[in-house]
Amino acid sequence: MLELPDAEVLKENLTPRLVNRTVRGVEVLKDALFRGSSRSPSELEGLKAGPVRRRGSFLILTFQGGPRLVLDLALWAWVWHGSSSYKPTRTTGLRLILDDGLEVRVILPGPRMLASAWVVDRPANLENISQLGPDPLRQRFTYAAFQECLEGRRRLVKDLLVDPRIVPGIGDAYSDEILYAARISPIRYAHTLTGEETQRLHEAVPTTLTWAANVLRLRLEGELFERELRDFLQVHGRGAAPCPACGGPIAEIRFGERKTNYCPSCQSG
């Protein structure tokens, strides 16, 4: 899925492609993409684009004097930017045709429609966004607020990390990396964490996400994603590989559709 570091870098790399460009046309090729929107994407026609914003892993395309376009790319839908001379593929869900002969497309691979889009005046009023916890890359992500969310909770600590009401924008990949950085087992229950462990975990959240975003910036060099980039991660997706710290094998466990990787030696706490 698109996680917070991906969304942060996508926001940065998409903004200069859009700012001050006027939308000359809007074409929706997959009606289900806007199944939850009460307003039509055609309202974006004639508007000049502003900066792209982010809330959790949601992308928010702003327009001067007009509504916002909110994108939830879910299990890795794509944003493409290029020439209007290229014909849309059958996986294209949305086209924003710009005044410079280029366009932005939302690409929806796979048979299931998991991505969503909305046209709204105030993204904060969307139910999907209004329930999000404080952004872990902003000052509101305080230790006190984080501790309160975890204290006394009889849930696996990984389950809490991927709960967007606590830490928005984190999925299996970066929850594994955060727990590895904090040296905490993903199968620990939150109510068993000591104050020192909770402090370590809180610090690991923004540190890990910032590290990942920096790696992605260097890898992409201003370009947009064409595929999921996870090969630089230390534990996630590396089951049976040696731990970078101790050399022991990385373990892999599954709970339903959720995959978790961790080092049993380094994360024994």
Short mmCIF file of C-alpha atoms in Angstrom, two decimals:
data_model
loop_
_atom_site.label_atom_id
_atom_site.label_comp_id
_atom_site.label_asym_id
_atom_site.label_seq_id
_atom_site.Cartn_x
_atom_site.Cartn_y
_atom_site.Cartn_z
CA MET A 1 0.00 0.00 0.00
CA LEU A 2 0.99 3.64 -0.36
CA GLU A 3 2.49 4.60 2.98
CA LEU A 4 3.43 7.95 4.42
CA PRO A 5 7.03 8.22 3.08
CA ASP A 6 5.77 7.39 -0.42
CA ALA A 7 3.00 9.99 -0.17
CA GLU A 8 5.37 12.63 1.21
CA VAL A 9 7.81 12.29 -1.70
CA LEU A 10 5.02 11.96 -4.27
CA LYS A 11 3.53 15.20 -2.94
CA GLU A 12 6.88 16.97 -3.32
CA ASN A 13 7.59 15.65 -6.82
CA LEU A 14 4.08 16.24 -8.14
CA THR A 15 3.77 19.84 -6.90
CA PRO A 16 6.14 21.52 -9.42
CA ARG A 17 4.42 19.67 -12.26
CA LEU A 18 1.04 21.10 -11.28
CA VAL A 19 1.52 24.53 -9.70
CA ASN A 20 0.11 27.36 -11.85
CA ARG A 21 -1.11 24.92 -14.50
CA THR A 22 -4.75 25.39 -15.53
CA VAL A 23 -6.99 22.35 -15.88
CA ARG A 24 -8.39 22.42 -19.42
CA GLY A 25 -10.30 19.17 -19.18
CA VAL A 26 -11.31 16.37 -16.83
CA GLU A 27 -12.16 12.86 -17.93
CA VAL A 28 -13.29 10.12 -15.57
CA LEU A 29 -12.76 6.70 -17.12
CA LYS A 30 -13.60 4.67 -14.00
CA ASP A 31 -16.77 5.98 -12.36
CA ALA A 32 -16.18 3.80 -9.29
CA LEU A 33 -13.15 5.92 -8.40
CA PHE A 34 -15.54 8.72 -7.33
CA ARG A 35 -18.16 6.43 -5.82
CA GLY A 36 -18.08 8.31 -2.50
CA SER A 37 -17.89 11.85 -3.87
CA SER A 38 -20.99 14.04 -3.81
CA ARG A 39 -19.42 16.55 -6.22
CA SER A 40 -18.38 16.14 -9.82
CA PRO A 41 -14.72 16.22 -10.91
CA SER A 42 -15.85 18.46 -13.80
CA GLU A 43 -15.87 21.32 -11.25
CA LEU A 44 -12.06 21.35 -11.55
CA GLU A 45 -12.14 22.48 -15.17
CA GLY A 46 -10.80 26.01 -15.67
CA LEU A 47 -9.09 26.11 -12.27
CA LYS A 48 -5.40 26.88 -11.71
CA ALA A 49 -3.58 24.31 -9.59
CA GLY A 50 -1.78 25.09 -6.37
CA PRO A 51 0.56 22.96 -4.23
CA VAL A 52 -0.16 19.33 -3.48
CA ARG A 53 -0.78 18.65 0.22
CA ARG A 54 -0.75 15.44 2.24
CA ARG A 55 -2.69 14.11 5.22
CA GLY A 56 -1.47 10.69 6.26
CA SER A 57 -1.17 8.86 2.94
CA PHE A 58 -3.99 10.89 1.33
CA LEU A 59 -2.90 13.29 -1.42
CA ILE A 60 -4.76 16.60 -1.66
CA LEU A 61 -4.54 18.51 -4.95
CA THR A 62 -5.38 22.17 -4.35
CA PHE A 63 -6.79 24.69 -6.82
CA GLN A 64 -6.94 28.46 -6.59
CA GLY A 65 -10.45 29.60 -5.73
CA GLY A 66 -11.93 26.13 -6.06
CA PRO A 67 -12.47 22.77 -4.38
CA ARG A 68 -9.80 20.17 -3.60
CA LEU A 69 -9.24 16.79 -5.20
CA VAL A 70 -8.47 14.18 -2.54
CA LEU A 71 -6.84 10.92 -3.64
CA ASP A 72 -6.59 7.71 -1.64
CA LEU A 73 -4.31 5.53 -3.77
CA ALA A 74 -4.86 2.54 -1.43
CA LEU A 75 -3.03 -0.61 -2.57
CA TRP A 76 -0.77 1.27 -4.87
CA ALA A 77 -2.69 2.97 -7.59
CA TRP A 78 -0.34 5.31 -9.48
CA VAL A 79 -0.14 8.95 -10.47
CA TRP A 80 1.27 9.49 -13.97
CA HIS A 81 2.35 12.79 -15.57
CA GLY A 82 3.12 13.06 -19.26
CA SER A 83 2.06 14.10 -22.72
CA SER A 84 -1.60 14.17 -23.70
CA SER A 85 -0.57 12.54 -27.00
CA TYR A 86 -0.33 9.18 -25.22
CA LYS A 87 -3.65 7.36 -25.37
CA PRO A 88 -5.10 6.32 -21.98
CA THR A 89 -4.68 2.66 -21.14
CA ARG A 90 -7.54 0.51 -19.86
CA THR A 91 -6.18 0.98 -16.32
CA THR A 92 -6.55 4.78 -16.44
CA GLY A 93 -9.17 5.97 -13.98
CA LEU A 94 -8.87 9.76 -14.23
CA ARG A 95 -7.30 12.34 -16.55
CA LEU A 96 -6.59 15.97 -15.69
CA ILE A 97 -5.68 17.66 -18.96
CA LEU A 98 -3.43 20.67 -18.37
CA ASP A 99 -2.79 23.84 -20.36
CA ASP A 100 0.81 22.89 -21.23
CA GLY A 101 -0.09 19.84 -23.31
CA LEU A 102 0.61 17.49 -20.43
CA GLU A 103 -1.76 15.71 -18.11
CA VAL A 104 -2.00 13.92 -14.80
CA ARG A 105 -3.56 10.47 -14.73
CA VAL A 106 -4.56 8.17 -11.91
CA ILE A 107 -3.68 4.60 -12.90
CA LEU A 108 -5.64 1.75 -11.32
CA PRO A 109 -3.93 -1.60 -11.87
CA GLY A 110 -5.55 -4.83 -10.78
CA PRO A 111 -9.10 -6.14 -10.92
CA ARG A 112 -10.37 -4.57 -7.68
CA MET A 113 -11.27 -0.91 -7.26
CA LEU A 114 -9.65 -0.03 -3.96
CA ALA A 115 -8.56 3.54 -4.66
CA SER A 116 -10.97 6.41 -4.03
CA ALA A 117 -11.22 10.09 -4.93
CA TRP A 118 -13.36 12.98 -3.71
CA VAL A 119 -13.98 16.57 -4.78
CA VAL A 120 -14.50 18.64 -1.63
CA ASP A 121 -14.13 22.16 -0.24
CA ARG A 122 -12.65 21.02 3.08
CA PRO A 123 -10.74 17.71 3.07
CA ALA A 124 -10.66 17.78 6.88
CA ASN A 125 -14.43 17.19 6.87
CA LEU A 126 -14.11 13.88 5.00
CA GLU A 127 -14.79 11.03 7.40
CA ASN A 128 -11.69 9.17 6.15
CA ILE A 129 -9.51 12.15 7.05
CA SER A 130 -11.30 13.60 10.08
CA GLN A 131 -10.59 10.43 12.09
CA LEU A 132 -6.84 10.42 11.43
CA GLY A 133 -4.43 10.82 14.32
CA PRO A 134 -1.70 13.48 14.44
CA ASP A 135 0.76 13.41 11.55
CA PRO A 136 4.01 11.77 12.71
CA LEU A 137 6.11 14.26 10.73
CA ARG A 138 4.51 17.25 12.44
CA GLN A 139 4.93 18.77 15.90
CA ARG A 140 1.49 17.56 17.05
CA PHE A 141 2.87 14.01 17.21
CA THR A 142 3.91 14.40 20.83
CA TYR A 143 5.07 11.72 23.24
CA ALA A 144 2.22 12.53 25.63
CA ALA A 145 -0.43 12.00 22.94
CA PHE A 146 1.24 8.82 21.70
CA GLN A 147 1.58 7.40 25.21
CA GLU A 148 -2.08 8.08 25.92
CA CYS A 149 -3.09 6.14 22.79
CA LEU A 150 -1.04 3.09 23.80
CA GLU A 151 -1.47 3.07 27.56
CA GLY A 152 -3.48 0.11 28.82
CA ARG A 153 -4.37 -1.10 25.31
CA ARG A 154 -4.59 -4.89 25.11
CA ARG A 155 -3.75 -4.97 21.42
CA LEU A 156 -0.62 -6.02 19.59
CA VAL A 157 1.67 -3.05 19.24
CA LYS A 158 1.85 -3.54 15.46
CA ASP A 159 -1.95 -3.40 15.23
CA LEU A 160 -1.85 -0.01 16.93
CA LEU A 161 0.87 1.32 14.63
CA VAL A 162 -1.19 0.52 11.54
CA ASP A 163 -4.33 2.07 13.07
CA PRO A 164 -4.69 5.45 11.25
CA ARG A 165 -6.49 6.92 14.26
CA ILE A 166 -3.18 6.62 16.12
CA VAL A 167 -0.48 6.92 13.45
CA PRO A 168 -1.85 7.77 9.98
CA GLY A 169 -0.18 6.53 6.84
CA ILE A 170 1.59 3.43 8.16
CA GLY A 171 1.08 -0.10 6.87
CA ASP A 172 2.90 -3.40 7.15
CA ALA A 173 6.18 -2.18 5.66
CA TYR A 174 6.94 0.80 7.85
CA SER A 175 5.39 -0.60 11.00
CA ASP A 176 7.92 -3.44 10.69
CA GLU A 177 10.75 -0.94 10.18
CA ILE A 178 9.65 1.23 13.11
CA LEU A 179 9.47 -1.74 15.47
CA TYR A 180 12.88 -2.92 14.30
CA ALA A 181 14.37 0.53 14.94
CA ALA A 182 12.78 0.56 18.42
CA ARG A 183 13.92 -3.05 19.10
CA ILE A 184 10.40 -4.07 20.10
CA SER A 185 8.72 -7.31 19.08
CA PRO A 186 5.62 -6.91 16.90
CA ILE A 187 3.83 -9.52 18.99
CA ARG A 188 4.16 -7.54 22.21
CA TYR A 189 0.93 -6.16 23.64
CA ALA A 190 0.89 -2.41 24.06
CA HIS A 191 -0.12 -2.53 27.72
CA THR A 192 3.10 -4.44 28.55
CA LEU A 193 5.43 -1.71 27.22
CA THR A 194 7.52 0.13 29.78
CA GLY A 195 7.80 3.90 29.72
CA GLU A 196 11.29 3.62 28.23
CA GLU A 197 10.05 1.28 25.48
CA THR A 198 7.16 3.59 24.65
CA GLN A 199 9.61 6.47 24.43
CA ARG A 200 11.85 4.48 22.06
CA LEU A 201 8.86 3.57 19.93
CA HIS A 202 7.63 7.16 19.74
CA GLU A 203 11.07 8.37 18.65
CA ALA A 204 11.38 5.59 16.08
CA VAL A 205 8.20 6.62 14.25
CA PRO A 206 9.30 10.01 12.80
CA THR A 207 12.96 8.94 12.61
CA THR A 208 12.17 5.89 10.47
CA LEU A 209 9.67 7.69 8.25
CA THR A 210 12.07 10.60 7.67
CA TRP A 211 14.90 8.18 6.84
CA ALA A 212 12.71 6.35 4.32
CA ALA A 213 11.49 9.58 2.69
CA ASN A 214 15.11 10.73 2.28
CA VAL A 215 16.05 7.45 0.60
CA LEU A 216 13.08 7.73 -1.76
CA ARG A 217 14.00 11.33 -2.66
CA LEU A 218 17.48 10.21 -3.67
CA ARG A 219 16.18 7.22 -5.61
CA LEU A 220 13.46 9.09 -7.52
CA GLU A 221 15.40 12.30 -8.25
CA GLY A 222 12.19 14.28 -8.76
CA GLU A 223 10.39 11.61 -10.77
CA LEU A 224 7.09 9.93 -9.88
CA PHE A 225 6.74 6.33 -8.74
CA GLU A 226 6.44 3.66 -11.40
CA ARG A 227 6.57 0.79 -8.92
CA GLU A 228 6.69 0.22 -5.21
CA LEU A 229 10.17 0.82 -3.76
CA ARG A 230 10.83 -1.38 -0.75
CA ASP A 231 14.17 -3.04 -1.54
CA PHE A 232 16.11 -0.75 0.83
CA LEU A 233 14.14 -1.73 3.93
CA GLN A 234 16.00 -3.55 6.68
CA VAL A 235 13.48 -6.22 7.72
CA HIS A 236 10.19 -5.96 5.85
CA GLY A 237 10.03 -8.34 2.91
CA ARG A 238 13.33 -9.94 3.93
CA GLY A 239 12.15 -13.15 5.58
CA ALA A 240 15.05 -15.60 6.14
CA ALA A 241 17.64 -12.96 5.16
CA PRO A 242 20.32 -12.06 7.74
CA CYS A 243 19.52 -9.27 10.18
CA PRO A 244 21.65 -6.18 9.39
CA ALA A 245 22.52 -5.87 13.10
CA CYS A 246 23.07 -9.38 14.46
CA GLY A 247 23.22 -11.59 11.36
CA GLY A 248 20.45 -13.90 12.56
CA PRO A 249 17.60 -14.83 10.20
CA ILE A 250 14.70 -12.43 9.79
CA ALA A 251 11.44 -14.14 10.78
CA GLU A 252 8.14 -13.90 8.93
CA ILE A 253 4.73 -14.41 10.48
CA ARG A 254 1.24 -13.90 9.09
CA PHE A 255 -2.04 -12.90 10.70
CA GLY A 256 -4.68 -13.21 7.99
CA GLU A 257 -3.53 -11.11 5.04
CA ARG A 258 -1.02 -9.15 7.13
CA LYS A 259 2.66 -10.07 6.79
CA THR A 260 5.15 -9.18 9.52
CA ASN A 261 8.93 -9.42 9.42
CA TYR A 262 11.17 -8.94 12.43
CA CYS A 263 14.39 -10.12 14.04
CA PRO A 264 13.63 -12.47 16.96
CA SER A 265 17.05 -11.73 18.50
CA CYS A 266 17.15 -7.92 18.23
CA GLN A 267 13.43 -7.54 18.93
CA SER A 268 13.12 -9.95 21.84
CA GLY A 269 11.77 -7.20 24.10
#
